[in-house]
Coordinates of N, CA and C in Angstrom, one line a residue:
M1 N -8.6 -2.6 6.0 CA -7.3 -2.1 5.6 C -7.0 -0.8 6.3
I2 N -5.8 -0.5 6.4 CA -5.3 0.7 7.0 C -4.8 1.7 6.0
L3 N -5.2 2.9 6.1 CA -4.8 3.9 5.1 C -4.2 5.1 5.7
N4 N -3.1 5.6 5.1 CA -2.4 6.8 5.6 C -2.2 7.7 4.4
E5 N -2.6 8.9 4.4 CA -2.4 9.9 3.4 C -1.5 11.0 3.9
R6 N -0.6 11.5 3.1 CA 0.2 12.7 3.5 C 0.6 13.4 2.3
E7 N 0.5 14.7 2.4 CA 0.9 15.6 1.3 C 2.4 15.8 1.3
T8 N 3.1 15.7 0.2 CA 4.5 15.9 0.1 C 4.7 17.0 -1.0
D9 N 6.0 17.4 -1.2 CA 6.3 18.3 -2.3 C 6.0 17.7 -3.6
E10 N 6.0 16.3 -3.7 CA 5.8 15.6 -5.0 C 4.3 15.3 -5.2
G11 N 3.5 15.6 -4.2 CA 2.0 15.3 -4.3 C 1.6 14.4 -3.2
L12 N 0.5 13.7 -3.4 CA -0.2 12.9 -2.4 C 0.6 11.5 -2.3
L13 N 1.1 11.2 -1.1 CA 1.7 9.9 -0.8 C 0.7 9.1 0.0
V14 N 0.4 7.9 -0.5 CA -0.6 7.0 0.1 C 0.1 5.8 0.6
A15 N -0.1 5.4 1.8 CA 0.3 4.1 2.3 C -0.9 3.3 2.7
V16 N -0.9 2.0 2.2 CA -2.1 1.1 2.5 C -1.5 -0.2 2.9
C17 N -2.1 -0.8 4.0 CA -1.7 -2.1 4.3 C -2.9 -2.9 4.9
D18 N -2.8 -4.2 4.8 CA -3.8 -5.1 5.5 C -3.7 -4.8 7.0
R19 N -4.8 -5.0 7.7 CA -4.8 -4.7 9.1 C -3.8 -5.6 9.9
D20 N -3.7 -6.9 9.4 CA -2.8 -7.8 10.1 C -1.4 -7.7 9.8
A21 N -1.1 -6.8 8.8 CA 0.3 -6.6 8.4 C 1.0 -5.5 9.2
L22 N 0.2 -4.6 9.8 CA 0.8 -3.5 10.6 C 1.6 -4.1 11.8
G23 N 2.9 -3.6 11.8 CA 3.8 -4.0 12.9 C 4.6 -5.3 12.6
E24 N 4.3 -5.9 11.4 CA 5.0 -7.1 11.1 C 6.2 -6.8 10.2
T25 N 7.2 -7.8 10.2 CA 8.3 -7.7 9.4 C 8.3 -9.0 8.5
Y26 N 8.5 -8.8 7.2 CA 8.5 -9.8 6.2 C 9.9 -9.9 5.6
E27 N 10.4 -11.1 5.3 CA 11.7 -11.3 4.8 C 11.6 -12.3 3.6
S28 N 12.5 -12.1 2.6 CA 12.6 -13.0 1.5 C 14.1 -12.8 1.0
G29 N 14.9 -13.8 1.3 CA 16.3 -13.7 0.9 C 16.9 -12.5 1.7
E30 N 17.5 -11.6 0.9 CA 18.2 -10.4 1.5 C 17.2 -9.2 1.7
M31 N 16.0 -9.4 1.2 CA 15.0 -8.3 1.3 C 14.2 -8.4 2.6
S32 N 14.0 -7.3 3.2 CA 13.2 -7.2 4.5 C 12.3 -6.0 4.4
L33 N 11.1 -6.2 4.8 CA 10.1 -5.2 4.8 C 9.4 -5.1 6.1
T34 N 9.5 -4.0 6.8 CA 8.8 -3.8 8.1 C 7.7 -2.8 7.9
V35 N 6.5 -3.2 8.3 CA 5.3 -2.4 8.1 C 5.1 -1.6 9.4
T36 N 5.8 -0.4 9.5 CA 5.8 0.4 10.7 C 4.5 1.2 10.9
E37 N 4.2 1.4 12.1 CA 3.1 2.3 12.5 C 3.4 3.7 12.0
E38 N 4.6 4.1 12.1 CA 5.0 5.5 11.7 C 4.7 5.8 10.3
F39 N 4.9 4.8 9.4 CA 4.7 5.0 7.9 C 3.3 4.6 7.5
Y40 N 2.9 3.4 7.9 CA 1.6 2.8 7.4 C 0.4 3.1 8.4
G41 N 0.7 3.4 9.6 CA -0.4 3.6 10.6 C -1.4 4.7 10.1
G42 N -2.6 4.5 10.3 CA -3.6 5.5 9.9 C -5.0 5.0 10.3
E43 N -6.0 5.3 9.4 CA -7.4 5.0 9.6 C -7.7 3.6 9.1
R44 N -8.6 2.9 9.8 CA -9.1 1.7 9.3 C -10.3 2.1 8.4
V45 N -10.2 1.6 7.1 CA -11.1 2.0 6.1 C -11.6 0.8 5.3
D46 N -12.6 1.0 4.5 CA -13.1 -0.1 3.6 C -12.5 0.0 2.3
E47 N -12.8 -0.9 1.4 CA -12.2 -1.0 0.1 C -12.5 0.3 -0.7
E48 N -13.7 0.8 -0.6 CA -14.0 2.0 -1.4 C -13.1 3.2 -1.1
A49 N -12.8 3.4 0.2 CA -11.9 4.5 0.6 C -10.5 4.3 0.1
V50 N -10.1 3.0 0.0 CA -8.7 2.7 -0.5 C -8.7 3.0 -2.0
V51 N -9.7 2.6 -2.7 CA -9.7 2.9 -4.2 C -9.8 4.4 -4.4
E52 N -10.6 5.1 -3.7 CA -10.7 6.5 -3.9 C -9.3 7.2 -3.6
S53 N -8.6 6.8 -2.6 CA -7.3 7.3 -2.2 C -6.3 7.0 -3.3
L54 N -6.2 5.8 -3.7 CA -5.3 5.4 -4.7 C -5.5 6.2 -6.0
A55 N -6.8 6.5 -6.3 CA -7.1 7.2 -7.6 C -6.5 8.6 -7.5
R56 N -6.4 9.2 -6.3 CA -5.8 10.5 -6.1 C -4.3 10.6 -5.9
A57 N -3.7 9.4 -5.6 CA -2.3 9.3 -5.2 C -1.3 9.6 -6.3
N58 N -0.3 10.3 -6.0 CA 0.9 10.5 -6.9 C 1.9 9.3 -6.7
V59 N 2.0 8.9 -5.4 CA 2.8 7.8 -5.1 C 2.1 6.9 -4.0
A60 N 2.2 5.6 -4.1 CA 1.6 4.7 -3.2 C 2.5 3.6 -2.8
N61 N 2.5 3.2 -1.6 CA 3.1 1.9 -1.1 C 2.0 1.1 -0.5
I62 N 1.9 -0.2 -1.0 CA 0.8 -1.1 -0.7 C 1.4 -2.4 -0.2
V63 N 0.9 -2.8 1.0 CA 1.4 -4.1 1.6 C 0.3 -4.9 2.1
G64 N 0.4 -6.2 1.8 CA -0.7 -7.2 2.2 C -1.4 -7.7 1.0
T65 N -1.8 -9.0 1.1 CA -2.4 -9.7 0.0 C -3.7 -9.0 -0.4
E66 N -4.6 -8.7 0.6 CA -5.9 -8.1 0.3 C -5.7 -6.7 -0.3
S67 N -4.8 -5.9 0.2 CA -4.6 -4.5 -0.3 C -4.0 -4.5 -1.7
V68 N -3.0 -5.4 -1.9 CA -2.4 -5.4 -3.2 C -3.3 -6.0 -4.3
E69 N -4.1 -7.0 -3.9 CA -5.1 -7.6 -4.9 C -6.1 -6.6 -5.2
L70 N -6.5 -5.7 -4.3 CA -7.5 -4.7 -4.6 C -6.9 -3.6 -5.6
A71 N -5.6 -3.3 -5.4 CA -4.9 -2.4 -6.3 C -4.8 -3.0 -7.7
I72 N -4.6 -4.2 -7.8 CA -4.5 -4.9 -9.1 C -5.8 -4.9 -9.7
E73 N -6.9 -5.3 -9.0 CA -8.2 -5.4 -9.5 C -8.7 -4.0 -10.1
H74 N -8.3 -2.9 -9.5 CA -8.7 -1.6 -10.0 C -7.7 -0.9 -10.9
G75 N -6.7 -1.7 -11.3 CA -5.8 -1.2 -12.3 C -4.7 -0.2 -11.9
F76 N -4.5 -0.1 -10.6 CA -3.4 0.8 -10.1 C -2.0 0.2 -10.2
V77 N -1.9 -1.1 -10.1 CA -0.6 -1.8 -10.3 C -0.9 -3.0 -11.1
E78 N 0.2 -3.4 -11.8 CA 0.1 -4.7 -12.6 C 0.7 -5.8 -11.8
E79 N 0.0 -7.0 -12.0 CA 0.3 -8.1 -11.2 C 1.8 -8.5 -11.4
G80 N 2.3 -8.3 -12.6 CA 3.7 -8.7 -12.8 C 4.7 -7.8 -12.1
N81 N 4.3 -6.7 -11.6 CA 5.2 -5.8 -10.9 C 5.1 -5.9 -9.3
V82 N 4.4 -6.9 -8.9 CA 4.2 -7.1 -7.4 C 5.3 -8.0 -6.9
L83 N 5.8 -7.7 -5.7 CA 6.8 -8.5 -5.1 C 6.2 -9.4 -4.0
E84 N 6.7 -10.6 -3.9 CA 6.3 -11.5 -2.8 C 7.5 -11.3 -1.8
V85 N 7.1 -10.9 -0.6 CA 8.1 -10.7 0.5 C 7.6 -11.6 1.6
G86 N 8.3 -12.7 1.8 CA 7.8 -13.6 2.9 C 6.4 -14.1 2.5
S87 N 5.5 -14.0 3.5 CA 4.2 -14.4 3.3 C 3.2 -13.4 2.8
T88 N 3.7 -12.2 2.3 CA 2.8 -11.2 1.9 C 3.2 -10.6 0.6
L89 N 2.4 -9.7 0.1 CA 2.7 -9.0 -1.2 C 3.0 -7.5 -1.0
H90 N 3.8 -7.0 -1.8 CA 4.2 -5.5 -1.7 C 4.2 -5.0 -3.1
A91 N 3.6 -3.8 -3.3 CA 3.6 -3.1 -4.6 C 3.8 -1.6 -4.3
Q92 N 4.4 -0.9 -5.3 CA 4.5 0.5 -5.3 C 3.9 1.1 -6.5
M93 N 3.4 2.3 -6.4 CA 2.8 2.9 -7.6 C 3.3 4.3 -7.7
L94 N 3.7 4.7 -8.9 CA 4.1 6.1 -9.1 C 3.4 6.6 -10.3
R95 N 2.6 7.7 -10.2 CA 1.9 8.3 -11.3 C 2.7 9.4 -11.9
I96 N 3.0 9.3 -13.1 CA 3.8 10.2 -13.9 C 2.9 11.1 -14.7
A97 N 2.9 12.4 -14.5 CA 1.9 13.2 -15.3 C 2.5 13.6 -16.6

């Protein structure tokens, strides 16, 4: 998986995607999702690093079947809130304190 962390005024923003999703565009009806290097590009990491990052995140954007399923498995997002966009999955997480 590819992980990008950045500090914002609202806290830690985490972007995670499957390796094969980077640079791809997924479409479903009128919805289009482009997984850009600018936003999602970062370090190649293992599952443990993704889980640790999501645990610290205030906001997260997650793209790809592997990445989203990991987020579901660890309770960061609920399966019912996941979007299918073309051949991939997309989820967003917002932690409200």
